Amino acid sequence: MDIGHCILGYRSALVDKHKIHAVQFYQWQKLLFEEGAVVFERKPNSHNVRRQDTVKDEKIEQLEAKIKNKNDVMAELLQKACSLGSLRIRAKKE
């Protein structure tokens, strides 16, 4: 038995058990497929919004710390490169 027969059998059992017309079943099925995702969407409420804001703020702080660290490392490397460059220039002059 393929999946189509299983679904048809299930539909038939539901229609028979609840005494509804097959047309009604298909209308409900169509509505579920078209708009069913709304049921699973997270509704914003004050708690969710605060939590999401907190997560965003923490992420921003984390990224700002990474940028500061990167800038510190770049400054240190640039300083070392400049001091090496000045040593090379002095060595050439001597």
mmCIF file of N, CA, C and O in Angstrom:
data_model
loop_
_atom_site.group_PDB
_atom_site.id
_atom_site.type_symbol
_atom_site.label_atom_id
_atom_site.label_comp_id
_atom_site.label_asym_id
_atom_site.label_seq_id
_atom_site.Cartn_x
_atom_site.Cartn_y
_atom_site.Cartn_z
ATOM 1 N N MET A 1 0.847 -1.180 0.000
ATOM 2 C CA MET A 1 0.000 0.000 0.000
ATOM 3 C C MET A 1 0.893 1.245 0.000
ATOM 4 O O MET A 1 1.826 1.342 0.774
ATOM 5 N N ASP A 2 0.618 2.207 -0.888
ATOM 6 C CA ASP A 2 1.420 3.420 -0.944
ATOM 7 C C ASP A 2 0.854 4.498 -0.018
ATOM 8 O O ASP A 2 -0.215 4.345 0.569
ATOM 9 N N ILE A 3 1.576 5.590 0.088
ATOM 10 C CA ILE A 3 1.201 6.658 1.015
ATOM 11 C C ILE A 3 -0.134 7.285 0.646
ATOM 12 O O ILE A 3 -0.907 7.669 1.520
ATOM 13 N N GLY A 4 -0.418 7.373 -0.629
ATOM 14 C CA GLY A 4 -1.693 7.937 -1.071
ATOM 15 C C GLY A 4 -2.881 7.161 -0.528
ATOM 16 O O GLY A 4 -3.867 7.736 -0.065
ATOM 17 N N HIS A 5 -2.785 5.826 -0.573
ATOM 18 C CA HIS A 5 -3.868 5.006 -0.039
ATOM 19 C C HIS A 5 -3.981 5.163 1.477
ATOM 20 O O HIS A 5 -5.087 5.167 2.020
ATOM 21 N N CYS A 6 -2.861 5.301 2.159
ATOM 22 C CA CYS A 6 -2.887 5.500 3.613
ATOM 23 C C CYS A 6 -3.586 6.805 3.951
ATOM 24 O O CYS A 6 -4.417 6.861 4.865
ATOM 25 N N ILE A 7 -3.251 7.879 3.208
ATOM 26 C CA ILE A 7 -3.867 9.177 3.472
ATOM 27 C C ILE A 7 -5.352 9.131 3.162
ATOM 28 O O ILE A 7 -6.171 9.622 3.936
ATOM 29 N N LEU A 8 -5.707 8.519 2.042
ATOM 30 C CA LEU A 8 -7.125 8.412 1.698
ATOM 31 C C LEU A 8 -7.886 7.607 2.746
ATOM 32 O O LEU A 8 -8.999 7.952 3.122
ATOM 33 N N GLY A 9 -7.274 6.561 3.220
ATOM 34 C CA GLY A 9 -7.913 5.755 4.255
ATOM 35 C C GLY A 9 -8.087 6.542 5.533
ATOM 36 O O GLY A 9 -9.118 6.466 6.201
ATOM 37 N N TYR A 10 -7.094 7.328 5.894
ATOM 38 C CA TYR A 10 -7.161 8.152 7.096
ATOM 39 C C TYR A 10 -8.238 9.211 6.935
ATOM 40 O O TYR A 10 -9.033 9.454 7.829
ATOM 41 N N ARG A 11 -8.265 9.855 5.759
ATOM 42 C CA ARG A 11 -9.289 10.858 5.486
ATOM 43 C C ARG A 11 -10.662 10.246 5.577
ATOM 44 O O ARG A 11 -11.564 10.779 6.217
ATOM 45 N N SER A 12 -10.833 9.086 4.963
ATOM 46 C CA SER A 12 -12.137 8.405 4.990
ATOM 47 C C SER A 12 -12.544 8.087 6.423
ATOM 48 O O SER A 12 -13.707 8.270 6.800
ATOM 49 N N ALA A 13 -11.600 7.634 7.225
ATOM 50 C CA ALA A 13 -11.911 7.300 8.615
ATOM 51 C C ALA A 13 -12.335 8.548 9.384
ATOM 52 O O ALA A 13 -13.294 8.506 10.165
ATOM 53 N N LEU A 14 -11.652 9.679 9.174
ATOM 54 C CA LEU A 14 -12.014 10.918 9.861
ATOM 55 C C LEU A 14 -13.391 11.409 9.429
ATOM 56 O O LEU A 14 -14.206 11.817 10.256
ATOM 57 N N VAL A 15 -13.608 11.402 8.122
ATOM 58 C CA VAL A 15 -14.888 11.862 7.584
ATOM 59 C C VAL A 15 -16.023 11.001 8.131
ATOM 60 O O VAL A 15 -17.051 11.520 8.571
ATOM 61 N N ASP A 16 -15.822 9.702 8.122
ATOM 62 C CA ASP A 16 -16.860 8.794 8.621
ATOM 63 C C ASP A 16 -17.050 8.945 10.125
ATOM 64 O O ASP A 16 -18.186 9.012 10.609
ATOM 65 N N LYS A 17 -15.981 9.004 10.866
ATOM 66 C CA LYS A 17 -16.068 9.062 12.330
ATOM 67 C C LYS A 17 -16.774 10.324 12.806
ATOM 68 O O LYS A 17 -17.608 10.290 13.699
ATOM 69 N N HIS A 18 -16.433 11.474 12.183
ATOM 70 C CA HIS A 18 -16.979 12.750 12.648
ATOM 71 C C HIS A 18 -18.176 13.219 11.825
ATOM 72 O O HIS A 18 -18.683 14.329 12.046
ATOM 73 N N LYS A 19 -18.582 12.391 10.865
ATOM 74 C CA LYS A 19 -19.761 12.669 10.031
ATOM 75 C C LYS A 19 -19.695 14.058 9.377
ATOM 76 O O LYS A 19 -20.587 14.883 9.527
ATOM 77 N N ILE A 20 -18.575 14.292 8.697
ATOM 78 C CA ILE A 20 -18.419 15.524 7.928
ATOM 79 C C ILE A 20 -18.289 15.158 6.456
ATOM 80 O O ILE A 20 -17.954 14.022 6.111
ATOM 81 N N HIS A 21 -18.540 16.114 5.604
ATOM 82 C CA HIS A 21 -18.401 15.876 4.169
ATOM 83 C C HIS A 21 -16.930 15.948 3.788
ATOM 84 O O HIS A 21 -16.150 16.697 4.374
ATOM 85 N N ALA A 22 -16.561 15.206 2.780
ATOM 86 C CA ALA A 22 -15.183 15.204 2.294
ATOM 87 C C ALA A 22 -14.780 16.601 1.843
ATOM 88 O O ALA A 22 -13.630 17.024 2.039
ATOM 89 N N VAL A 23 -15.721 17.347 1.268
ATOM 90 C CA VAL A 23 -15.434 18.711 0.822
ATOM 91 C C VAL A 23 -15.009 19.573 2.009
ATOM 92 O O VAL A 23 -14.053 20.349 1.927
ATOM 93 N N GLN A 24 -15.718 19.420 3.131
ATOM 94 C CA GLN A 24 -15.363 20.181 4.335
ATOM 95 C C GLN A 24 -13.962 19.811 4.803
ATOM 96 O O GLN A 24 -13.172 20.672 5.172
ATOM 97 N N PHE A 25 -13.662 18.513 4.777
ATOM 98 C CA PHE A 25 -12.328 18.056 5.163
ATOM 99 C C PHE A 25 -11.275 18.721 4.296
ATOM 100 O O PHE A 25 -10.276 19.229 4.809
ATOM 101 N N TYR A 26 -11.466 18.752 2.988
ATOM 102 C CA TYR A 26 -10.476 19.327 2.079
ATOM 103 C C TYR A 26 -10.370 20.844 2.248
ATOM 104 O O TYR A 26 -9.289 21.415 2.093
ATOM 105 N N GLN A 27 -11.474 21.504 2.584
ATOM 106 C CA GLN A 27 -11.408 22.940 2.849
ATOM 107 C C GLN A 27 -10.561 23.211 4.093
ATOM 108 O O GLN A 27 -9.731 24.128 4.109
ATOM 109 N N TRP A 28 -10.782 22.413 5.130
ATOM 110 C CA TRP A 28 -9.989 22.569 6.344
ATOM 111 C C TRP A 28 -8.511 22.248 6.075
ATOM 112 O O TRP A 28 -7.619 22.916 6.576
ATOM 113 N N GLN A 29 -8.291 21.201 5.291
ATOM 114 C CA GLN A 29 -6.915 20.814 4.960
ATOM 115 C C GLN A 29 -6.216 21.943 4.193
ATOM 116 O O GLN A 29 -5.073 22.293 4.495
ATOM 117 N N LYS A 30 -6.921 22.514 3.226
ATOM 118 C CA LYS A 30 -6.360 23.617 2.443
ATOM 119 C C LYS A 30 -6.034 24.800 3.352
ATOM 120 O O LYS A 30 -4.950 25.401 3.258
ATOM 121 N N LEU A 31 -6.958 25.129 4.249
ATOM 122 C CA LEU A 31 -6.732 26.228 5.183
ATOM 123 C C LEU A 31 -5.527 25.952 6.071
ATOM 124 O O LEU A 31 -4.701 26.834 6.316
ATOM 125 N N LEU A 32 -5.399 24.715 6.535
ATOM 126 C CA LEU A 32 -4.252 24.341 7.367
ATOM 127 C C LEU A 32 -2.943 24.503 6.602
ATOM 128 O O LEU A 32 -1.984 25.080 7.108
ATOM 129 N N PHE A 33 -2.902 24.032 5.368
ATOM 130 C CA PHE A 33 -1.676 24.122 4.586
ATOM 131 C C PHE A 33 -1.325 25.568 4.235
ATOM 132 O O PHE A 33 -0.156 25.934 4.180
ATOM 133 N N GLU A 34 -2.332 26.398 4.004
ATOM 134 C CA GLU A 34 -2.075 27.780 3.604
ATOM 135 C C GLU A 34 -1.747 28.686 4.782
ATOM 136 O O GLU A 34 -0.935 29.595 4.667
ATOM 137 N N GLU A 35 -2.396 28.453 5.931
ATOM 138 C CA GLU A 35 -2.244 29.387 7.043
ATOM 139 C C GLU A 35 -1.850 28.719 8.354
ATOM 140 O O GLU A 35 -1.842 29.358 9.403
ATOM 141 N N GLY A 36 -1.503 27.456 8.306
ATOM 142 C CA GLY A 36 -1.190 26.714 9.518
ATOM 143 C C GLY A 36 0.076 27.167 10.217
ATOM 144 O O GLY A 36 0.209 27.027 11.429
ATOM 145 N N ALA A 37 1.005 27.757 9.476
ATOM 146 C CA ALA A 37 2.268 28.200 10.081
ATOM 147 C C ALA A 37 2.041 29.280 11.129
ATOM 148 O O ALA A 37 2.822 29.417 12.071
ATOM 149 N N VAL A 38 0.961 30.030 10.988
ATOM 150 C CA VAL A 38 0.641 31.090 11.942
ATOM 151 C C VAL A 38 0.508 30.526 13.353
ATOM 152 O O VAL A 38 0.877 31.173 14.331
ATOM 153 N N VAL A 39 0.029 29.309 13.457
ATOM 154 C CA VAL A 39 -0.156 28.677 14.763
ATOM 155 C C VAL A 39 1.177 28.531 15.481
ATOM 156 O O VAL A 39 1.252 28.656 16.701
ATOM 157 N N PHE A 40 2.250 28.301 14.736
ATOM 158 C CA PHE A 40 3.548 28.029 15.325
ATOM 159 C C PHE A 40 4.435 29.266 15.451
ATOM 160 O O PHE A 40 5.538 29.191 15.976
ATOM 161 N N GLU A 41 3.959 30.416 14.958
ATOM 162 C CA GLU A 41 4.750 31.640 15.063
ATOM 163 C C GLU A 41 4.770 32.111 16.509
ATOM 164 O O GLU A 41 3.784 32.000 17.227
ATOM 165 N N ARG A 42 5.895 32.619 16.906
ATOM 166 C CA ARG A 42 6.040 33.130 18.271
ATOM 167 C C ARG A 42 5.451 34.536 18.320
ATOM 168 O O ARG A 42 5.859 35.422 17.594
ATOM 169 N N LYS A 43 4.488 34.697 19.183
ATOM 170 C CA LYS A 43 3.845 35.995 19.334
ATOM 171 C C LYS A 43 4.714 36.876 20.235
ATOM 172 O O LYS A 43 5.145 36.450 21.298
ATOM 173 N N PRO A 44 4.951 38.110 19.818
ATOM 174 C CA PRO A 44 5.746 38.981 20.680
ATOM 175 C C PRO A 44 4.941 39.392 21.911
ATOM 176 O O PRO A 44 3.778 39.739 21.811
ATOM 177 N N ASN A 45 5.560 39.274 23.057
ATOM 178 C CA ASN A 45 4.979 39.815 24.280
ATOM 179 C C ASN A 45 6.103 40.514 25.023
ATOM 180 O O ASN A 45 7.262 40.461 24.629
ATOM 181 N N SER A 46 5.770 41.183 26.103
ATOM 182 C CA SER A 46 6.774 42.006 26.776
ATOM 183 C C SER A 46 7.959 41.176 27.256
ATOM 184 O O SER A 46 9.111 41.616 27.183
ATOM 185 N N HIS A 47 7.715 39.964 27.731
ATOM 186 C CA HIS A 47 8.818 39.121 28.201
ATOM 187 C C HIS A 47 9.730 38.720 27.042
ATOM 188 O O HIS A 47 10.948 38.799 27.150
ATOM 189 N N ASN A 48 9.131 38.281 25.921
ATOM 190 C CA ASN A 48 9.928 37.887 24.758
ATOM 191 C C ASN A 48 10.728 39.065 24.214
ATOM 192 O O ASN A 48 11.890 38.913 23.858
ATOM 193 N N VAL A 49 10.108 40.220 24.146
ATOM 194 C CA VAL A 49 10.783 41.399 23.605
ATOM 195 C C VAL A 49 11.969 41.776 24.491
ATOM 196 O O VAL A 49 13.062 42.047 24.004
ATOM 197 N N ARG A 50 11.761 41.759 25.821
ATOM 198 C CA ARG A 50 12.863 42.080 26.742
ATOM 199 C C ARG A 50 13.996 41.072 26.599
ATOM 200 O O ARG A 50 15.166 41.432 26.574
ATOM 201 N N ARG A 51 13.630 39.782 26.505
ATOM 202 C CA ARG A 51 14.654 38.743 26.377
ATOM 203 C C ARG A 51 15.414 38.900 25.075
ATOM 204 O O ARG A 51 16.646 38.801 25.035
ATOM 205 N N GLN A 52 14.691 39.170 23.986
ATOM 206 C CA GLN A 52 15.351 39.354 22.698
ATOM 207 C C GLN A 52 16.241 40.596 22.714
ATOM 208 O O GLN A 52 17.341 40.584 22.164
ATOM 209 N N ASP A 53 15.783 41.656 23.368
ATOM 210 C CA ASP A 53 16.610 42.865 23.482
ATOM 211 C C ASP A 53 17.868 42.578 24.287
ATOM 212 O O ASP A 53 18.953 43.055 23.950
ATOM 213 N N THR A 54 17.716 41.807 25.368
ATOM 214 C CA THR A 54 18.869 41.454 26.189
ATOM 215 C C THR A 54 19.880 40.653 25.383
ATOM 216 O O THR A 54 21.085 40.912 25.439
ATOM 217 N N VAL A 55 19.391 39.696 24.607
ATOM 218 C CA VAL A 55 20.278 38.876 23.767
ATOM 219 C C VAL A 55 20.985 39.758 22.747
ATOM 220 O O VAL A 55 22.192 39.629 22.528
ATOM 221 N N LYS A 56 20.250 40.677 22.131
ATOM 222 C CA LYS A 56 20.865 41.589 21.156
ATOM 223 C C LYS A 56 21.932 42.462 21.816
ATOM 224 O O LYS A 56 23.007 42.655 21.261
ATOM 225 N N ASP A 57 21.601 43.002 23.003
ATOM 226 C CA ASP A 57 22.564 43.848 23.714
ATOM 227 C C ASP A 57 23.830 43.074 24.065
ATOM 228 O O ASP A 57 24.941 43.592 23.933
ATOM 229 N N GLU A 58 23.657 41.833 24.517
ATOM 230 C CA GLU A 58 24.820 41.000 24.850
ATOM 231 C C GLU A 58 25.663 40.731 23.613
ATOM 232 O O GLU A 58 26.895 40.748 23.665
ATOM 233 N N LYS A 59 25.007 40.467 22.492
ATOM 234 C CA LYS A 59 25.723 40.211 21.240
ATOM 235 C C LYS A 59 26.484 41.460 20.801
ATOM 236 O O LYS A 59 27.642 41.383 20.363
ATOM 237 N N ILE A 60 25.856 42.621 20.940
ATOM 238 C CA ILE A 60 26.513 43.884 20.577
ATOM 239 C C ILE A 60 27.747 44.097 21.444
ATOM 240 O O ILE A 60 28.823 44.454 20.939
ATOM 241 N N GLU A 61 27.610 43.870 22.758
ATOM 242 C CA GLU A 61 28.754 44.016 23.656
ATOM 243 C C GLU A 61 29.883 43.055 23.286
ATOM 244 O O GLU A 61 31.059 43.432 23.283
ATOM 245 N N GLN A 62 29.513 41.827 22.954
ATOM 246 C CA GLN A 62 30.510 40.827 22.574
ATOM 247 C C GLN A 62 31.241 41.261 21.301
ATOM 248 O O GLN A 62 32.478 41.177 21.223
ATOM 249 N N LEU A 63 30.505 41.741 20.319
ATOM 250 C CA LEU A 63 31.118 42.157 19.061
ATOM 251 C C LEU A 63 31.985 43.409 19.252
ATOM 252 O O LEU A 63 33.063 43.526 18.648
ATOM 253 N N GLU A 64 31.518 44.330 20.104
ATOM 254 C CA GLU A 64 32.328 45.522 20.378
ATOM 255 C C GLU A 64 33.635 45.140 21.068
ATOM 256 O O GLU A 64 34.689 45.717 20.781
ATOM 257 N N ALA A 65 33.583 44.161 21.976
ATOM 258 C CA ALA A 65 34.801 43.694 22.642
ATOM 259 C C ALA A 65 35.753 43.058 21.640
ATOM 260 O O ALA A 65 36.975 43.270 21.708
ATOM 261 N N LYS A 66 35.208 42.303 20.687
ATOM 262 C CA LYS A 66 36.048 41.685 19.652
ATOM 263 C C LYS A 66 36.726 42.761 18.802
ATOM 264 O O LYS A 66 37.904 42.657 18.467
ATOM 265 N N ILE A 67 35.958 43.790 18.459
ATOM 266 C CA ILE A 67 36.514 44.871 17.643
ATOM 267 C C ILE A 67 37.618 45.591 18.409
ATOM 268 O O ILE A 67 38.676 45.905 17.853
ATOM 269 N N LYS A 68 37.388 45.873 19.702
ATOM 270 C CA LYS A 68 38.406 46.535 20.517
ATOM 271 C C LYS A 68 39.666 45.684 20.581
ATOM 272 O O LYS A 68 40.784 46.193 20.418
ATOM 273 N N ASN A 69 39.500 44.385 20.780
ATOM 274 C CA ASN A 69 40.644 43.474 20.833
ATOM 275 C C ASN A 69 41.393 43.479 19.499
ATOM 276 O O ASN A 69 42.622 43.537 19.469
ATOM 277 N N LYS A 70 40.642 43.437 18.420
ATOM 278 C CA LYS A 70 41.263 43.469 17.093
ATOM 279 C C LYS A 70 42.031 44.763 16.893
ATOM 280 O O LYS A 70 43.171 44.765 16.420
ATOM 281 N N ASN A 71 41.434 45.872 17.316
ATOM 282 C CA ASN A 71 42.113 47.165 17.179
ATOM 283 C C ASN A 71 43.383 47.213 18.024
ATOM 284 O O ASN A 71 44.403 47.753 17.583
ATOM 285 N N ASP A 72 43.322 46.666 19.230
ATOM 286 C CA ASP A 72 44.507 46.625 20.089
ATOM 287 C C ASP A 72 45.620 45.800 19.447
ATOM 288 O O ASP A 72 46.784 46.191 19.444
ATOM 289 N N VAL A 73 45.244 44.646 18.896
ATOM 290 C CA VAL A 73 46.234 43.784 18.249
ATOM 291 C C VAL A 73 46.818 44.476 17.027
ATOM 292 O O VAL A 73 48.043 44.462 16.817
ATOM 293 N N MET A 74 45.971 45.110 16.233
ATOM 294 C CA MET A 74 46.455 45.810 15.044
ATOM 295 C C MET A 74 47.399 46.956 15.426
ATOM 296 O O MET A 74 48.433 47.168 14.781
ATOM 297 N N ALA A 75 47.053 47.683 16.490
ATOM 298 C CA ALA A 75 47.916 48.784 16.931
ATOM 299 C C ALA A 75 49.273 48.251 17.382
ATOM 300 O O ALA A 75 50.320 48.831 17.052
ATOM 301 N N GLU A 76 49.255 47.142 18.116
ATOM 302 C CA GLU A 76 50.513 46.547 18.577
ATOM 303 C C GLU A 76 51.353 46.077 17.395
ATOM 304 O O GLU A 76 52.567 46.308 17.348
ATOM 305 N N LEU A 77 50.726 45.423 16.437
ATOM 306 C CA LEU A 77 51.460 44.952 15.255
ATOM 307 C C LEU A 77 52.015 46.111 14.443
ATOM 308 O O LEU A 77 53.157 46.066 13.959
ATOM 309 N N LEU A 78 51.211 47.163 14.300
ATOM 310 C CA LEU A 78 51.663 48.333 13.555
ATOM 311 C C LEU A 78 52.842 48.996 14.263
ATOM 312 O O LEU A 78 53.820 49.410 13.621
ATOM 313 N N GLN A 79 52.762 49.060 15.580
ATOM 314 C CA GLN A 79 53.854 49.634 16.361
ATOM 315 C C GLN A 79 55.142 48.822 16.181
ATOM 316 O O GLN A 79 56.219 49.374 15.967
ATOM 317 N N LYS A 80 55.023 47.488 16.224
ATOM 318 C CA LYS A 80 56.194 46.626 16.036
ATOM 319 C C LYS A 80 56.740 46.769 14.619
ATOM 320 O O LYS A 80 57.957 46.818 14.417
ATOM 321 N N ALA A 81 55.829 46.841 13.648
ATOM 322 C CA ALA A 81 56.270 46.984 12.260
ATOM 323 C C ALA A 81 56.994 48.309 12.065
ATOM 324 O O ALA A 81 58.026 48.369 11.382
ATOM 325 N N CYS A 82 56.485 49.349 12.677
ATOM 326 C CA CYS A 82 57.135 50.663 12.557
ATOM 327 C C CYS A 82 58.510 50.654 13.225
ATOM 328 O O CYS A 82 59.468 51.198 12.681
ATOM 329 N N SER A 83 58.603 50.024 14.392
ATOM 330 C CA SER A 83 59.900 49.987 15.072
ATOM 331 C C SER A 83 60.886 49.138 14.280
ATOM 332 O O SER A 83 62.073 49.471 14.201
ATOM 333 N N LEU A 84 60.420 48.061 13.662
ATOM 334 C CA LEU A 84 61.312 47.259 12.815
ATOM 335 C C LEU A 84 61.750 48.057 11.596
ATOM 336 O O LEU A 84 62.900 47.998 11.178
ATOM 337 N N GLY A 85 60.826 48.812 11.032
ATOM 338 C CA GLY A 85 61.152 49.646 9.874
ATOM 339 C C GLY A 85 62.175 50.695 10.218
ATOM 340 O O GLY A 85 63.105 50.949 9.451
ATOM 341 N N SER A 86 62.049 51.313 11.389
ATOM 342 C CA SER A 86 63.018 52.344 11.781
ATOM 343 C C SER A 86 64.376 51.707 12.070
ATOM 344 O O SER A 86 65.407 52.312 11.818
ATOM 345 N N LEU A 87 64.387 50.464 12.584
ATOM 346 C CA LEU A 87 65.662 49.773 12.796
ATOM 347 C C LEU A 87 66.342 49.498 11.462
ATOM 348 O O LEU A 87 67.559 49.635 11.336
ATOM 349 N N ARG A 88 65.560 49.088 10.480
ATOM 350 C CA ARG A 88 66.128 48.810 9.154
ATOM 351 C C ARG A 88 66.687 50.075 8.536
ATOM 352 O O ARG A 88 67.739 50.070 7.903
ATOM 353 N N ILE A 89 65.982 51.185 8.721
ATOM 354 C CA ILE A 89 66.450 52.460 8.143
ATOM 355 C C ILE A 89 67.756 52.876 8.823
ATOM 356 O O ILE A 89 68.692 53.296 8.170
ATOM 357 N N ARG A 90 67.823 52.730 10.158
ATOM 358 C CA ARG A 90 69.054 53.073 10.877
ATOM 359 C C ARG A 90 70.211 52.162 10.446
ATOM 360 O O ARG A 90 71.336 52.610 10.301
ATOM 361 N N ALA A 91 69.915 50.890 10.254
ATOM 362 C CA ALA A 91 70.969 49.947 9.862
ATOM 363 C C ALA A 91 71.509 50.303 8.482
ATOM 364 O O ALA A 91 72.698 50.195 8.221
ATOM 365 N N LYS A 92 70.686 50.735 7.578
ATOM 366 C CA LYS A 92 71.137 51.123 6.249
ATOM 367 C C LYS A 92 71.998 52.368 6.299
ATOM 368 O O LYS A 92 72.952 52.523 5.549
ATOM 369 N N LYS A 93 71.657 53.304 7.189
ATOM 370 C CA LYS A 93 72.424 54.549 7.308
ATOM 371 C C LYS A 93 73.801 54.285 7.887
ATOM 372 O O LYS A 93 74.754 54.959 7.553
ATOM 373 N N GLU A 94 73.907 53.335 8.761
ATOM 374 C CA GLU A 94 75.189 53.089 9.427
ATOM 375 C C GLU A 94 76.030 52.283 8.524
ATOM 376 O O GLU A 94 76.989 52.228 8.072
#
